[in-house]
Amino acid sequence: MQDQATEVTAAGIARLAGVGRAAVSNWRRRHADFPKPVGGTETSPSFALAEVEGWLRKQGKLAEVPLRERVWQQLAGHPEGPLTALVHAGCALLLIHERSTVWLAASAGSDERLARLLPGALAQVLTPRLGAVAGVLMPGVGPPDDVNTSDDSQATDRGSTAPAVNTAPTTPDVNVPDTADTSDTSDSPNTPPPLLPSVPLLRGAAELAAEVGARQAFEFLLGRHLDANPRQYTLTPAELAALMADLAGPARTALDPACGTGALLRAVDTRPEQWLHAQDSAPDLAALTALRLALHSRAGVRAAAGDALRADAFPELRADVVLCHPPFNERNWGHDELAYDPRWEYGFPARTESELAWVQHALARLTDGGTAVLLMPPAAASRRSGRRIRADLLRRGALRAVLALPVGAAPPYNIPLHIWVLRRPERNPAAPEVLLMDTGRFAGEGRGGPDWAAVREAVLDAWRAFTRAGRLAERPGLARSVPVIELLDDDVDLAPARHLPPPAVADGAEQLAAVRERLGETLRLTTDLTPPAADPAPPVRWPLTTVGELARAGALVMRTGGNGGHARLPVLTDTDVLAATAPSGTLPESDEDAVLTEPGDVVVPVLGGGSVARVIEEATAGAALGRNLVLLRPDPTALDPWFLAGFLRGTANNRQASSYASTATRLDVRRLQLPRLPLAEQRRYGARFHALDEFERALRHASRLGDHLVRGMYDGLTDGTVAPD
């Protein structure tokens, strides 16, 4: 049983069986026949997935494992690690996507037979699509005898030639049979084939592809891996990638020299005879990008591993478009060994200016008139050490726009990143103006991210108007085109906010008067809602129960959030719950169903140590439940939702149900307590808790209006639109 090689943790077992981790610990203690650990550590053991599934099925605890969960556990517990497993799965999915008959013929027999046939079967797809990198992606895969892997027909495209280490695709019309040789050879070696441990995963991935498609199956597995390892990768959000690709425009040849997981190139609009070039210093990421792009479109894909600044894999490439999200604040980018590199047309970057090295690398790989779009830290627009390079980029017309994004657009989420749009100058005179834009007004509340629809509309409208006319009329507080001569001072500071006119405030005094009137109405409402004086009462000792006991008895249902579902929906985040605001978050689409809120649900944040519970009302119903939230859906014949939420907010109640780590407090919702009371008595308490909630909301609204009024008065007095008396 080769599936024994796949391991699963206690958390994975809990997900398979649909229980909590505590239940798995109980099974290990109570059942002598529970599978023994095969790896991991004493405190975090791992188990053979096949043994676990067999035990769960025998005990009747595994009625039906969701296919996607089973495949994910096979990938996560792969003996060679999840990244290798993901690459293997991607190769098989590409074979299924392009040569399904070859896969069906090869997979018809035993696992060992499939493992022996896979290298030859995969060669029929990987080599034509991905060239020399095929042997790196899968062990034993090489070019078949009847496949011409030369790329002479494409080598002259924009002058590009690829080194042998690159992925060098051939033309799609490759003369290979549609069926694999599925006969077992008598001289097969006795040693097991290297792909044998991956066969159960590949069969599961094939089942998943039959349900949702090969491309969607790979995106699901890749997304789960990225979600499970958030600190290992610096991701480019899909909305930002799409915006950057739209700014760059259509491309027959595109390059990303720091491709990561391929989000930017995946956002490029597909065109006939298109070629996508990708490079990353991490070989695994270069391989994943190659597979992702090959599954996404019919474009030719060239991918290479290596640091693009030190070891450029495409030195002769002249691309129509370069997209890049480079690493930020790198001191060890090759400053000492690259001093005389011909790419530094605009000046040799200082050791602290790695981002300007990436800017010049992108320009060097463009054809004349080609466009580069880079995500940049805001400091790159104003650091003194980079002012000479910025000045030369402006003088020669290479830098066309600097666009400030809202806070939260991409990691690091606490600073407003910039997009730089550059064009390799042609023989025409340098452009006299540069577009500067600040979209900070579209920042979302909390951690929900910006209003991407508004950002996209504003940026593309301004950019297209600017490119048509060469200049842009002022849009107060948002955008303007600035003459280059105006920027060429001692600092060459390109931060957009420092050059934009203030927002239009012609009717600022009238707006402030309206805010003041609304504040007065809210304060009067707050006075009316102030709770009456509390009547003293002797302490009451009720019989208590817990949320966990109520869930087991069927009085309520518990659900946890965090999945995006099949369609984009407004997401209720923990920040929204804490601030009592409307749903403001987003989650990536996934094949796992989102948890949707309904009127009467009670939502509780589990991080942060606060005593908060929110009852969902009609205005919030239908939103997806975000991460770090637990939803309690009470049976209305047994529990009043306001009674439930009110008692869950007790400080002592939260203290006894919380656990403490070095950096955070986590609430175990199952341990929260509430009294056993008749439904009529619950409703009495619930009515009082509901009134307190309305009072609290009014106070919050008054606070926000007061902040708005104070901020507006300061701004009006300082910019001259409000008189001091």
Coordinates of N, CA, C and O in Angstrom, one line a residue, residues 201-284:
L201 N -1.9 10.4 -4.8 CA -2.2 11.8 -4.9 C -2.7 12.1 -6.4 O -3.6 12.8 -6.6
L202 N -1.9 11.6 -7.3 CA -2.2 11.9 -8.7 C -3.6 11.3 -9.1 O -4.3 11.9 -9.9
R203 N -3.9 10.1 -8.6 CA -5.2 9.5 -8.9 C -6.3 10.4 -8.3 O -7.4 10.6 -8.9
G204 N -6.1 10.9 -7.1 CA -7.1 11.8 -6.4 C -7.2 13.1 -7.2 O -8.3 13.6 -7.4
A205 N -6.1 13.6 -7.7 CA -6.1 14.9 -8.4 C -6.9 14.7 -9.7 O -7.7 15.5 -10.2
A206 N -6.8 13.5 -10.3 CA -7.5 13.2 -11.6 C -9.0 13.1 -11.3 O -9.8 13.6 -12.1
E207 N -9.4 12.5 -10.1 CA -10.8 12.5 -9.8 C -11.3 13.9 -9.6 O -12.4 14.3 -10.0
L208 N -10.5 14.7 -8.9 CA -11.0 16.1 -8.7 C -11.1 16.9 -10.0 O -12.0 17.7 -10.2
A209 N -10.1 16.6 -10.9 CA -10.2 17.3 -12.3 C -11.5 16.8 -13.0 O -12.0 17.6 -13.8
A210 N -11.9 15.6 -12.8 CA -13.1 15.1 -13.5 C -14.3 15.9 -13.0 O -15.3 16.1 -13.7
E211 N -14.3 16.3 -11.7 CA -15.4 17.1 -11.2 C -15.4 18.6 -11.5 O -16.4 19.1 -11.9
V212 N -14.2 19.2 -11.4 CA -14.2 20.7 -11.5 C -13.3 21.1 -12.7 O -13.3 22.3 -13.0
G213 N -12.5 20.2 -13.3 CA -11.6 20.6 -14.4 C -10.2 20.7 -13.9 O -9.9 21.0 -12.7
A214 N -9.2 20.4 -14.8 CA -7.8 20.3 -14.4 C -7.3 21.6 -13.9 O -6.6 21.7 -12.9
R215 N -7.7 22.7 -14.6 CA -7.2 24.0 -14.2 C -7.7 24.4 -12.8 O -6.9 24.9 -11.9
Q216 N -9.0 24.2 -12.5 CA -9.6 24.6 -11.3 C -9.0 23.7 -10.1 O -8.9 24.1 -9.0
A217 N -8.8 22.4 -10.5 CA -8.2 21.5 -9.5 C -6.8 22.0 -9.0 O -6.5 22.0 -7.8
F218 N -6.0 22.4 -10.0 CA -4.7 22.9 -9.6 C -4.8 24.2 -8.8 O -4.0 24.4 -7.8
E219 N -5.7 25.1 -9.2 CA -5.8 26.4 -8.5 C -6.3 26.1 -7.1 O -5.8 26.8 -6.1
F220 N -7.2 25.1 -6.9 CA -7.6 24.8 -5.5 C -6.5 24.3 -4.7 O -6.3 24.8 -3.5
L221 N -5.7 23.4 -5.2 CA -4.5 22.8 -4.4 C -3.5 23.9 -4.1 O -3.0 24.0 -3.0
L222 N -3.2 24.7 -5.1 CA -2.2 25.8 -4.9 C -2.8 26.8 -3.9 O -2.0 27.2 -3.0
G223 N -4.0 27.1 -4.0 CA -4.6 28.1 -3.0 C -4.6 27.5 -1.6 O -4.3 28.3 -0.7
R224 N -4.9 26.3 -1.4 CA -4.9 25.7 -0.1 C -3.4 25.7 0.5 O -3.2 25.9 1.6
H225 N -2.5 25.4 -0.4 CA -1.1 25.4 0.1 C -0.7 26.8 0.5 O 0.0 27.0 1.5
L226 N -1.0 27.8 -0.3 CA -0.7 29.2 0.0 C -1.3 29.6 1.3 O -0.7 30.3 2.2
D227 N -2.6 29.3 1.5 CA -3.3 29.6 2.7 C -2.7 28.9 3.9 O -2.7 29.5 5.0
A228 N -2.2 27.7 3.7 CA -1.6 27.0 4.9 C -0.3 27.5 5.2 O 0.2 27.2 6.3
N229 N 0.4 28.2 4.4 CA 1.8 28.7 4.6 C 1.9 30.2 4.3 O 2.6 30.6 3.4
P230 N 1.1 31.0 5.0 CA 1.0 32.5 4.6 C 2.3 33.2 4.8 O 2.5 34.2 4.1
R231 N 3.1 32.8 5.7 CA 4.4 33.6 5.9 C 5.5 33.2 5.0 O 6.6 33.8 5.0
Q232 N 5.3 32.1 4.2 CA 6.4 31.7 3.3 C 6.4 32.4 2.0 O 7.4 32.4 1.3
Y233 N 5.3 33.1 1.7 CA 5.2 33.7 0.3 C 4.7 35.1 0.4 O 3.9 35.4 1.3
T234 N 5.2 35.9 -0.5 CA 4.7 37.3 -0.6 C 3.9 37.3 -1.9 O 4.3 37.2 -3.0
L235 N 2.6 37.4 -1.6 CA 1.6 37.2 -2.7 C 1.2 38.5 -3.3 O 1.2 39.6 -2.6
T236 N 0.8 38.5 -4.6 CA 0.2 39.7 -5.2 C -1.3 39.4 -5.4 O -1.7 38.5 -6.1
P237 N -2.1 40.1 -4.7 CA -3.6 39.9 -4.8 C -4.1 39.9 -6.2 O -3.5 40.6 -7.1
A238 N -5.1 39.1 -6.5 CA -5.5 38.9 -7.9 C -6.1 40.3 -8.4 O -5.8 40.6 -9.6
E239 N -6.7 41.1 -7.6 CA -7.2 42.4 -8.1 C -6.1 43.3 -8.5 O -6.2 44.0 -9.5
L240 N -5.0 43.3 -7.7 CA -3.9 44.1 -8.0 C -3.2 43.6 -9.3 O -2.8 44.4 -10.1
A241 N -3.0 42.3 -9.4 CA -2.4 41.8 -10.6 C -3.2 42.2 -11.8 O -2.6 42.5 -12.9
A242 N -4.5 42.1 -11.8 CA -5.3 42.5 -12.9 C -5.2 43.9 -13.3 O -5.1 44.3 -14.4
L243 N -5.1 44.8 -12.3 CA -4.9 46.2 -12.5 C -3.6 46.5 -13.2 O -3.5 47.2 -14.1
M244 N -2.5 45.8 -12.7 CA -1.2 46.0 -13.3 C -1.1 45.5 -14.7 O -0.5 46.2 -15.6
A245 N -1.8 44.4 -15.0 CA -1.8 43.9 -16.3 C -2.6 44.8 -17.3 O -2.2 45.0 -18.4
D246 N -3.6 45.4 -16.8 CA -4.4 46.3 -17.6 C -3.6 47.6 -17.9 O -3.7 48.2 -19.0
L247 N -2.9 48.1 -16.9 CA -2.0 49.3 -17.1 C -1.0 49.0 -18.2 O -0.6 49.8 -19.0
A248 N -0.4 47.7 -18.2 CA 0.6 47.4 -19.2 C 0.0 47.3 -20.6 O 0.7 47.6 -21.6
G249 N -1.2 46.8 -20.7 CA -1.8 46.7 -22.0 C -1.5 45.3 -22.6 O -0.9 44.4 -22.0
P250 N -2.0 45.1 -23.9 CA -1.8 43.8 -24.5 C -0.4 43.5 -24.8 O 0.4 44.4 -25.0
A251 N 0.0 42.2 -24.8 CA 1.3 41.8 -25.0 C 1.4 40.5 -25.8 O 0.7 39.5 -25.4
R252 N 2.2 40.4 -26.8 CA 2.5 39.1 -27.4 C 3.7 38.4 -26.7 O 3.7 37.2 -26.6
T253 N 4.6 39.2 -26.1 CA 5.7 38.7 -25.3 C 5.7 39.4 -24.0 O 5.8 40.6 -23.9
A254 N 5.6 38.7 -22.9 CA 5.6 39.3 -21.5 C 6.6 38.6 -20.6 O 6.9 37.4 -20.8
L255 N 7.1 39.3 -19.7 CA 8.1 38.8 -18.7 C 7.8 39.2 -17.3 O 7.4 40.3 -17.1
D256 N 8.0 38.3 -16.4 CA 8.0 38.6 -15.0 C 9.3 38.0 -14.4 O 9.4 36.8 -14.2
P257 N 10.3 38.9 -14.0 CA 11.6 38.4 -13.6 C 11.6 38.0 -12.1 O 12.6 37.5 -11.6
A258 N 10.5 38.2 -11.4 CA 10.4 37.8 -10.0 C 9.0 37.2 -9.8 O 8.2 37.7 -9.1
C259 N 8.7 36.1 -10.5 CA 7.3 35.7 -10.7 C 6.6 35.1 -9.5 O 5.4 35.1 -9.5
G260 N 7.3 34.7 -8.5 CA 6.5 34.1 -7.3 C 5.7 32.9 -7.8 O 6.1 32.0 -8.4
T261 N 4.4 33.0 -7.6 CA 3.4 32.0 -8.0 C 2.8 32.3 -9.3 O 1.8 31.6 -9.7
G262 N 3.2 33.3 -10.0 CA 2.7 33.5 -11.4 C 1.5 34.4 -11.5 O 0.8 34.4 -12.5
A263 N 1.1 35.1 -10.4 CA -0.2 35.8 -10.4 C -0.2 36.9 -11.5 O -1.2 37.2 -12.2
L264 N 1.0 37.6 -11.7 CA 1.0 38.7 -12.7 C 0.9 38.2 -14.1 O 0.1 38.8 -14.9
L265 N 1.6 37.2 -14.5 CA 1.5 36.7 -15.8 C 0.2 36.0 -16.1 O -0.3 36.0 -17.2
R266 N -0.4 35.4 -15.1 CA -1.7 34.8 -15.2 C -2.8 35.9 -15.5 O -3.8 35.6 -16.2
A267 N -2.5 37.1 -15.1 CA -3.5 38.2 -15.3 C -3.4 38.8 -16.7 O -4.3 39.6 -17.1
V268 N -2.3 38.5 -17.5 CA -2.2 39.0 -18.8 C -3.2 38.5 -19.8 O -3.4 37.3 -19.8
D269 N -3.9 39.3 -20.5 CA -4.9 38.8 -21.5 C -4.2 38.0 -22.5 O -3.1 38.3 -23.1
T270 N -4.8 36.8 -22.8 CA -4.2 35.9 -23.8 C -4.4 36.4 -25.2 O -5.4 37.1 -25.5
R271 N -3.4 36.1 -26.0 CA -3.4 36.5 -27.4 C -2.9 35.4 -28.3 O -2.2 34.5 -27.7
P272 N -3.1 35.3 -29.6 CA -2.6 34.3 -30.4 C -1.0 34.4 -30.4 O -0.4 35.5 -30.4
E273 N -0.4 33.2 -30.4 CA 1.1 33.1 -30.5 C 1.8 33.9 -29.4 O 2.8 34.5 -29.6
Q274 N 1.2 33.8 -28.2 CA 1.7 34.6 -27.1 C 2.8 33.8 -26.4 O 2.8 32.6 -26.3
W275 N 3.8 34.5 -25.8 CA 4.9 33.9 -25.1 C 5.1 34.5 -23.7 O 5.1 35.8 -23.7
L276 N 5.1 33.7 -22.7 CA 5.2 34.2 -21.3 C 6.5 33.7 -20.8 O 6.8 32.5 -20.8
H277 N 7.3 34.7 -20.3 CA 8.6 34.3 -19.7 C 8.6 34.6 -18.2 O 8.1 35.7 -17.8
A278 N 9.0 33.7 -17.4 CA 9.0 33.9 -15.9 C 10.3 33.4 -15.3 O 10.9 32.4 -15.8
Q279 N 10.8 34.1 -14.3 CA 12.0 33.7 -13.6 C 11.8 34.0 -12.1 O 11.1 34.9 -11.7
D280 N 12.3 33.1 -11.2 CA 12.2 33.3 -9.8 C 13.5 32.6 -9.2 O 13.9 31.6 -9.7
S281 N 13.9 33.2 -8.1 CA 15.1 32.6 -7.4 C 14.8 31.3 -6.8 O 15.7 30.5 -6.5
A282 N 13.5 31.0 -6.5 CA 13.1 29.7 -5.9 C 12.7 28.8 -7.0 O 11.7 29.0 -7.7
P283 N 13.5 27.7 -7.2 CA 13.1 26.7 -8.3 C 11.7 26.2 -8.2 O 11.0 26.0 -9.2
D284 N 11.2 25.9 -7.0 CA 9.8 25.4 -6.8 C 8.8 26.4 -7.3 O 7.8 26.0 -8.0

